Each structure stands twice: as C-alpha cells, then as structure tokens.
Coordinates of C-alpha atoms in Angstrom, one line a residue:
X1 CA -86.7 154.9 -50.3
X2 CA -89.0 154.1 -53.2
X3 CA -91.6 156.5 -51.8
X4 CA -89.2 159.5 -52.0
X5 CA -88.3 158.6 -55.6
X6 CA -92.0 158.7 -56.5
X7 CA -92.4 162.1 -54.8
X8 CA -89.4 163.5 -56.7
X9 CA -90.9 162.2 -59.9
X10 CA -94.2 163.9 -59.2
X11 CA -92.5 167.2 -58.5
X12 CA -90.5 166.9 -61.7
X13 CA -93.6 166.3 -63.8
X14 CA -95.4 169.2 -62.1
X15 CA -92.5 171.6 -62.9
X16 CA -92.3 170.3 -66.4
X17 CA -96.1 171.0 -66.8
X18 CA -95.8 174.5 -65.4
X19 CA -92.9 175.3 -67.8
X20 CA -94.9 174.0 -70.7
X21 CA -97.9 176.0 -69.7
X22 CA -95.8 179.2 -69.3
X23 CA -94.2 178.5 -72.7
X24 CA -97.6 177.9 -74.3
X25 CA -98.9 181.1 -72.8
X26 CA -95.9 183.1 -74.0
X27 CA -96.3 181.7 -77.5
X28 CA -100.0 182.6 -77.5
X29 CA -99.1 186.2 -76.5
X30 CA -96.5 186.5 -79.2
X31 CA -98.9 185.2 -81.8
X32 CA -101.6 187.5 -80.6
X33 CA -99.2 190.5 -80.7
X34 CA -98.1 189.6 -84.3
X35 CA -101.8 189.3 -85.4
X36 CA -102.6 192.6 -83.7
X37 CA -99.8 194.3 -85.6
X38 CA -100.9 192.7 -88.9
X39 CA -104.5 193.9 -88.1
X40 CA -103.4 197.4 -87.3
X41 CA -101.3 197.4 -90.6
X42 CA -104.3 196.3 -92.7
X43 CA -106.6 198.8 -91.0
X44 CA -104.1 201.5 -91.6
X45 CA -103.8 200.5 -95.3
X46 CA -107.5 200.6 -95.7
X47 CA -107.7 204.1 -94.1
X48 CA -104.8 205.3 -96.3
X49 CA -106.4 203.9 -99.4
X50 CA -109.8 205.5 -98.7
X51 CA -108.1 208.8 -97.9
X52 CA -105.9 208.8 -101.0
X53 CA -108.9 207.7 -103.2
X54 CA -111.0 210.6 -101.9
X55 CA -108.1 213.0 -102.4
X56 CA -107.6 212.0 -106.0
X57 CA -111.3 211.9 -106.9
X58 CA -112.2 215.2 -105.2
X59 CA -109.8 217.4 -107.1
X60 CA -110.8 221.0 -107.8
X61 CA -112.1 221.9 -111.3
X62 CA -109.6 223.2 -113.7
X63 CA -111.5 226.3 -114.8
X64 CA -110.8 227.5 -118.3
X65 CA -108.9 230.8 -118.5
X66 CA -110.6 233.6 -120.4
X67 CA -110.0 233.1 -124.1
X68 CA -110.5 236.3 -126.2
X69 CA -113.3 235.6 -128.5
X70 CA -111.5 237.3 -131.4
X71 CA -108.8 234.6 -131.5
X72 CA -111.3 231.7 -131.5
X73 CA -112.7 230.4 -134.8
X74 CA -116.5 230.7 -134.9
X75 CA -118.2 228.1 -132.7
X76 CA -121.5 227.2 -131.0
X77 CA -121.8 226.6 -127.3
X78 CA -123.3 223.3 -126.3
X79 CA -124.9 222.0 -123.1
X80 CA -125.8 218.3 -123.0
X81 CA -126.1 215.4 -120.7
X82 CA -123.7 212.6 -120.0
X83 CA -124.9 209.1 -120.7
X84 CA -125.8 208.8 -117.0
X85 CA -128.4 211.5 -117.5
X86 CA -127.3 213.0 -114.2
X87 CA -124.3 215.1 -115.2
X88 CA -124.6 218.2 -117.3
X89 CA -121.7 218.8 -119.6
X90 CA -120.5 221.9 -121.5
X91 CA -118.7 222.2 -124.8
X92 CA -117.9 224.0 -128.1
X93 CA -118.7 222.9 -131.6
X94 CA -116.6 224.2 -134.5
X95 CA -117.9 223.4 -137.9
X96 CA -116.7 223.9 -141.4
X97 CA -118.2 223.6 -144.9
X98 CA -118.4 220.1 -146.3
X99 CA -116.8 218.4 -143.3
X100 CA -115.3 214.9 -143.7
X101 CA -115.8 213.9 -140.1
X102 CA -115.9 215.4 -136.6
X103 CA -113.0 215.1 -134.1
X104 CA -114.0 214.9 -130.5
X105 CA -111.2 215.9 -128.0
X106 CA -111.2 214.0 -124.7
X107 CA -108.9 215.7 -122.2
X108 CA -106.8 214.4 -119.3
X109 CA -108.1 214.4 -115.7
X110 CA -107.5 217.7 -114.0
X111 CA -107.6 219.5 -117.4
X112 CA -110.4 221.1 -119.5
X113 CA -111.6 221.4 -123.1
X114 CA -108.4 223.3 -124.0
X115 CA -105.9 220.8 -122.8
X116 CA -103.0 222.6 -124.4
X117 CA -104.3 226.1 -123.6
X118 CA -104.8 228.8 -126.3
X119 CA -101.9 227.3 -128.4
X120 CA -104.4 224.5 -129.3
X121 CA -106.3 227.0 -131.4
X122 CA -103.7 226.7 -134.1
X123 CA -104.5 223.0 -134.4
X124 CA -108.2 223.6 -134.3
X125 CA -107.9 226.1 -137.2
X126 CA -105.7 223.6 -139.1
X127 CA -108.4 220.9 -138.8
X128 CA -111.2 223.3 -139.9
X129 CA -109.1 224.5 -142.8
X130 CA -108.8 220.8 -143.9
X131 CA -112.5 220.0 -143.6
X132 CA -112.7 218.4 -140.1
X133 CA -115.3 219.6 -137.6
X134 CA -114.1 219.8 -134.0
X135 CA -116.0 219.2 -130.8
X136 CA -114.3 220.3 -127.5
X137 CA -116.0 219.6 -124.1
X138 CA -115.3 219.5 -120.4
X139 CA -115.5 216.1 -118.8
X140 CA -117.3 215.9 -115.4
X141 CA -115.8 217.9 -112.6
X142 CA -113.8 219.9 -115.2
X143 CA -114.2 223.4 -116.6
X144 CA -117.8 224.4 -116.9
X145 CA -119.3 220.9 -116.7
X146 CA -121.1 219.5 -113.7
X147 CA -120.2 216.6 -111.5
X148 CA -118.0 216.7 -108.3
X149 CA -115.7 213.7 -108.7
X150 CA -113.0 212.7 -111.2
X151 CA -112.5 208.9 -111.8
X152 CA -109.7 209.0 -114.5
X153 CA -111.9 207.5 -117.2
X154 CA -113.9 205.0 -115.2
X155 CA -117.0 207.2 -115.2
X156 CA -115.9 209.6 -117.9
X157 CA -116.6 207.1 -120.6
X158 CA -120.2 208.0 -120.1
X159 CA -119.3 211.7 -120.9
X160 CA -117.7 210.5 -124.1
X161 CA -120.9 208.7 -125.1
X162 CA -122.8 211.9 -124.3
X163 CA -120.5 213.9 -126.5
X164 CA -120.8 211.4 -129.4
X165 CA -124.6 211.6 -129.1
X166 CA -124.5 215.4 -129.0
X167 CA -122.3 215.5 -132.1
X168 CA -124.6 213.1 -133.9
X169 CA -127.5 215.6 -133.3
X170 CA -125.7 218.8 -134.3
X171 CA -123.2 217.7 -137.0
X172 CA -123.9 216.7 -140.6
X173 CA -121.1 214.2 -140.4
X174 CA -122.0 210.5 -140.1
X175 CA -119.0 209.4 -137.9
X176 CA -116.4 210.7 -135.4
X177 CA -112.7 210.4 -134.6
X178 CA -111.9 210.2 -130.9
X179 CA -108.8 212.0 -129.7
X180 CA -107.8 211.0 -126.2
X181 CA -105.2 212.7 -124.0
X182 CA -103.8 211.1 -120.9
X183 CA -106.6 209.4 -118.9
X184 CA -108.9 210.6 -121.7
X185 CA -107.5 207.6 -123.5
X186 CA -109.2 205.3 -120.9
X187 CA -112.5 207.1 -121.4
X188 CA -112.3 206.7 -125.2
X189 CA -111.5 203.0 -125.1
X190 CA -114.2 202.3 -122.5
X191 CA -116.8 204.2 -124.5
X192 CA -115.8 202.2 -127.6
X193 CA -116.0 198.9 -125.7
X194 CA -119.4 199.8 -124.2
X195 CA -120.9 200.2 -127.7
X196 CA -122.0 197.0 -129.5
X197 CA -120.1 196.0 -132.7
X198 CA -121.7 196.6 -136.0
X199 CA -122.6 193.0 -136.8
X200 CA -123.7 191.9 -133.3
X201 CA -125.6 188.7 -133.2
X202 CA -129.1 188.5 -131.7
X203 CA -128.0 186.2 -128.8
X204 CA -125.2 188.7 -127.9
X205 CA -127.5 191.6 -127.2
X206 CA -128.2 190.6 -123.6
X207 CA -124.6 191.4 -122.7
X208 CA -125.1 195.1 -123.5
X209 CA -127.0 197.8 -121.5
X210 CA -130.4 198.3 -123.1
X211 CA -129.9 202.1 -123.0
X212 CA -126.7 201.7 -125.0
X213 CA -128.5 199.6 -127.6
X214 CA -131.1 202.4 -127.8
X215 CA -128.5 205.1 -128.7
X216 CA -129.0 204.4 -132.4
X217 CA -125.3 203.9 -133.2
X218 CA -122.6 201.3 -132.6
X219 CA -118.8 201.0 -132.7
X220 CA -118.8 201.7 -136.4
X221 CA -119.7 205.3 -135.7
X222 CA -116.1 205.7 -134.3
X223 CA -113.9 205.5 -137.4
X224 CA -110.5 206.3 -135.9
X225 CA -108.7 207.2 -132.6
X226 CA -105.8 209.4 -131.7
X227 CA -104.0 208.7 -128.5
X228 CA -101.7 211.1 -126.7
X229 CA -99.6 209.2 -124.1
X230 CA -101.5 205.9 -123.9
X231 CA -100.6 203.7 -120.9
X232 CA -100.3 199.9 -120.9
X233 CA -103.1 199.7 -118.3
X234 CA -105.8 202.2 -117.3
X235 CA -104.7 202.0 -113.7
X236 CA -101.3 203.4 -114.6
X237 CA -102.6 207.0 -114.8
X238 CA -103.7 206.7 -111.1
X239 CA -100.7 204.7 -109.7
X240 CA -98.1 207.3 -110.6
X241 CA -100.2 210.1 -109.2
X242 CA -100.6 208.1 -106.0
X243 CA -96.9 207.6 -105.7
X244 CA -96.1 211.3 -106.4
X245 CA -98.8 213.0 -104.3
X246 CA -100.1 210.7 -101.6
X247 CA -98.7 209.8 -98.1
X248 CA -97.1 206.4 -98.3
X249 CA -98.2 206.2 -101.9
X250 CA -95.6 203.5 -102.7
X251 CA -97.6 201.2 -100.4
X252 CA -101.1 202.1 -101.6
X253 CA -100.5 202.6 -105.4
X254 CA -102.0 199.2 -106.2
X255 CA -105.0 199.6 -103.9
X256 CA -106.2 203.2 -104.8
X257 CA -107.0 202.5 -108.4
X258 CA -109.1 199.5 -107.3
X259 CA -111.0 201.7 -104.8
X260 CA -111.6 204.3 -107.5
X261 CA -112.9 201.7 -109.9
X262 CA -115.2 200.3 -107.3
X263 CA -116.5 203.8 -106.6
X264 CA -117.2 204.1 -110.4
X265 CA -119.0 200.8 -110.5
X266 CA -116.2 199.2 -112.7
X267 CA -114.6 196.0 -111.4
X268 CA -111.8 195.6 -113.9
X269 CA -109.1 197.9 -115.3
X270 CA -108.6 198.2 -119.0
X271 CA -105.7 196.3 -120.6
X272 CA -104.9 199.2 -122.9
X273 CA -102.1 197.7 -124.8
X274 CA -104.3 194.8 -125.8
X275 CA -107.3 197.0 -126.6
X276 CA -105.3 199.5 -128.7
X277 CA -103.4 196.9 -130.6
X278 CA -106.6 195.1 -131.7
X279 CA -108.7 198.1 -132.7
X280 CA -109.9 197.5 -136.2
X281 CA -109.8 201.2 -137.1
X282 CA -107.0 203.6 -137.9
X283 CA -105.0 204.7 -134.8
X284 CA -102.4 207.5 -134.3
X285 CA -100.2 207.4 -131.2
X286 CA -98.2 210.4 -130.0
X287 CA -95.9 210.6 -126.9
X288 CA -92.9 212.2 -125.3
X289 CA -89.5 210.6 -125.5
X290 CA -88.7 211.7 -122.0
X291 CA -92.0 210.7 -120.5
X292 CA -91.2 209.6 -116.9
X293 CA -94.9 209.5 -115.8
X294 CA -96.3 206.7 -117.9
X295 CA -92.9 205.7 -119.2
X296 CA -91.7 206.2 -122.8
X297 CA -90.4 202.7 -122.9
X298 CA -93.9 201.3 -121.9
X299 CA -95.5 203.4 -124.6
X300 CA -93.0 202.0 -127.1
X301 CA -94.4 198.6 -126.2
X302 CA -97.9 199.8 -127.0
X303 CA -96.7 201.2 -130.4
X304 CA -94.8 198.0 -131.2
X305 CA -97.7 195.7 -130.4
X306 CA -100.1 197.9 -132.4
X307 CA -97.7 197.8 -135.4
X308 CA -97.3 194.0 -135.0
X309 CA -101.0 193.5 -135.4
X310 CA -102.2 196.5 -137.5
X311 CA -99.3 198.3 -139.0
X312 CA -101.2 199.2 -142.2
X313 CA -103.7 201.4 -140.2
X314 CA -101.3 202.8 -137.7
X315 CA -99.3 206.0 -137.3
X316 CA -97.1 207.0 -134.4
X317 CA -94.7 209.8 -133.4
X318 CA -92.3 210.1 -130.5
X319 CA -91.5 213.8 -129.7
X320 CA -87.8 213.8 -128.6
X321 CA -87.2 215.4 -125.2
X322 CA -90.9 215.8 -124.3
X323 CA -92.2 214.7 -121.0
X324 CA -95.7 213.4 -120.1
X325 CA -98.3 215.4 -122.1
X326 CA -95.6 217.8 -123.2
X327 CA -95.4 216.6 -126.8
X328 CA -97.6 219.4 -128.2
X329 CA -95.9 222.2 -126.4
X330 CA -92.3 220.8 -127.0
X331 CA -92.8 219.8 -130.7
X332 CA -95.9 221.7 -131.8
X333 CA -95.1 221.7 -135.6
X334 CA -94.2 218.0 -135.7
X335 CA -97.2 217.1 -133.5
X336 CA -99.7 219.0 -135.7
X337 CA -98.1 217.6 -138.9
X338 CA -98.3 214.0 -137.6
X339 CA -102.0 214.4 -136.6
X340 CA -102.9 216.1 -139.9
X341 CA -101.1 213.5 -142.0
X342 CA -102.9 210.8 -140.1
X343 CA -106.3 212.4 -140.8
X344 CA -105.5 212.9 -144.4
X345 CA -104.2 209.4 -144.9
X346 CA -107.3 207.6 -143.6
X347 CA -110.2 210.1 -143.6
X348 CA -110.7 212.0 -146.9
X349 CA -113.6 213.1 -149.0
X350 CA -115.2 210.3 -150.9

C-alpha cells in the first residue's frame, strides 16, 4: 500500500517537472521572439536613419538662374577656398565708395547666393547706396560652388570662415556683418563660436584649432548679425525636413540630425536660443508670423530671450502672414526697412 503511494508521488513529481520544463521553454521562446522583434526594429531604424541622412545630404545643387547683367550692380566674381582647403567656393563682391562695413549673406540649405531671387537686387542696391559693401556666395553643394554634400550648417561654417577671409583680402572694410537665412544661421553661429574671443587668455589657446588661430582675426571681426528665421536648436532645420520628406520621418526625426552631425564631425547641436541671446554684438531677427516650419511661436521665444538679455542692441520684426523664409517676398518693403534701420542704428561712419 505504501509502495503504491510512493510510486504515485514519483509520477506526480515527474509530471510537475515536465510541465515546468515546457513552461520554461515556452517562456524562453517568447522572450527570444520579443528580443528578435526589438532587434529587427532597431536594425530597421538604423537603415532608415542612414537612408534618410543620405537623402538629405545628397541633394541636387540649386543652380542660379541666369540673371541679366544689366540689372545687377557692378560686381567682381570671386573664387576662393573654404576653411577646409578642399572645397572651392564661388561668389560676387559688390563694393561702394567709402564703405562702412561688408555684409556677408549666408543662404539656406538647398538655395544659392541669391536666396530671394532677382528681387534681392533691390536690397543689394539699397545697401550699396547707404555705404555697405555686399558679399554673396554659394555654400558647398550649392550654385557654382564645389562640394557634393549639404550638412545644414555643420560643415558650412567652414565656408563662412572662408568667405570672411576672402572679404578680408578684397575689401577695405575692417569688419563684417553676417546675415544668415534658414540653416545659414547655424553656419554663422558656428563660425563665430569657432573663432577665439578678442581677449583670449594664453592658457585658453589650446582649445582652438591652430589653423583658426592663424587666420589673423577673431570674433571681434564680426560686428553684427542678421538672422532670418532662427531656430531654437540647429537640429530643428533638419527635423522638420525629415518629417515632411522622409519615409517614417516621425520616427527618425531625432536620429537623422545626429547622423548628419556625426558625418560632419560635429558631436553636438547648437543651442541657438542661448547663443543668439548672449551674443555681445548687435542682432536683428526677422521671421514670418505664419511660419509652420520652425514655428513662429518658437522664434518668438528666441526674440524674447534676446530682448531679456540684450534689448539695447537688438532689433526684430515679425512679418504678418509670412511663412518660413517668406518674409522678404511677403513684406518686402517692411523687411528692407527693418534691415536698413538696423544697419544705420548700429553701424555708421565714424
């Protein structure tokens, strides 16, 4: 009798063990399946990110349309090198008699040296008439310049440095005003940050590229900046484009900017609201009141923070009804008046 009870107990324990082993095996399979799905998802995200990054960097050059020479003010064609000494850039230099300073226009990605088309000639003539030299040039992979990728400011800052160095050679002025448009704002701010401050201490020199230190000028050579549609963060110019143009862009919008930065050799994005608000030089901000790309409300925050810290050297103008980079075309007279008033308020003949 006791022998049968023992046999029954052994069978029960064996069945219990088999059920446990089957349960454990099933759990392992479920975990493996979940991990496989997660792995496939991450691999897919990596592939999508790389594909989208390549699509955004390898855009076609926006060739400049033929502009009749008789409607352009007199200019000199320029060919010069970017700071990387590997990219040949092309530009136009417009000079006037007794210039106050030189305005360097830095266009948006996918644009060229005439970001507002032939209508921009009216603004160029206005600047010349009021004693401001003008330098227009094509960033890399734009217009007539060399280069085969666009990085939304993360490499283009070197083009801005190249343009400043070129102006320094050909202009009689002793300083420049940078005028950024769209992602050109990123390039302007990065170029400024790469230059050493005027009163740099000896022990701080090691934190700067020796070739930058050999340029022969510092941040003080840039005496003012004009920003058309500045973002809060430099990655914002890329994120929106990813969402609007790339497959599953809502999922990859935060990864693609990082991939582009890494491709350009830049680890961090630019906190533009902080950079712009702290600039110790006069700043002018223009933007469209109906900007849905960067967001007019976000640009309002840039303006408010700038005014909070540096209101005495700040000008700004919102163009009602204008979308992203439409401020000039939608409100040309107000736009030109704002820029000219800014220039004449802070940069006049001594």
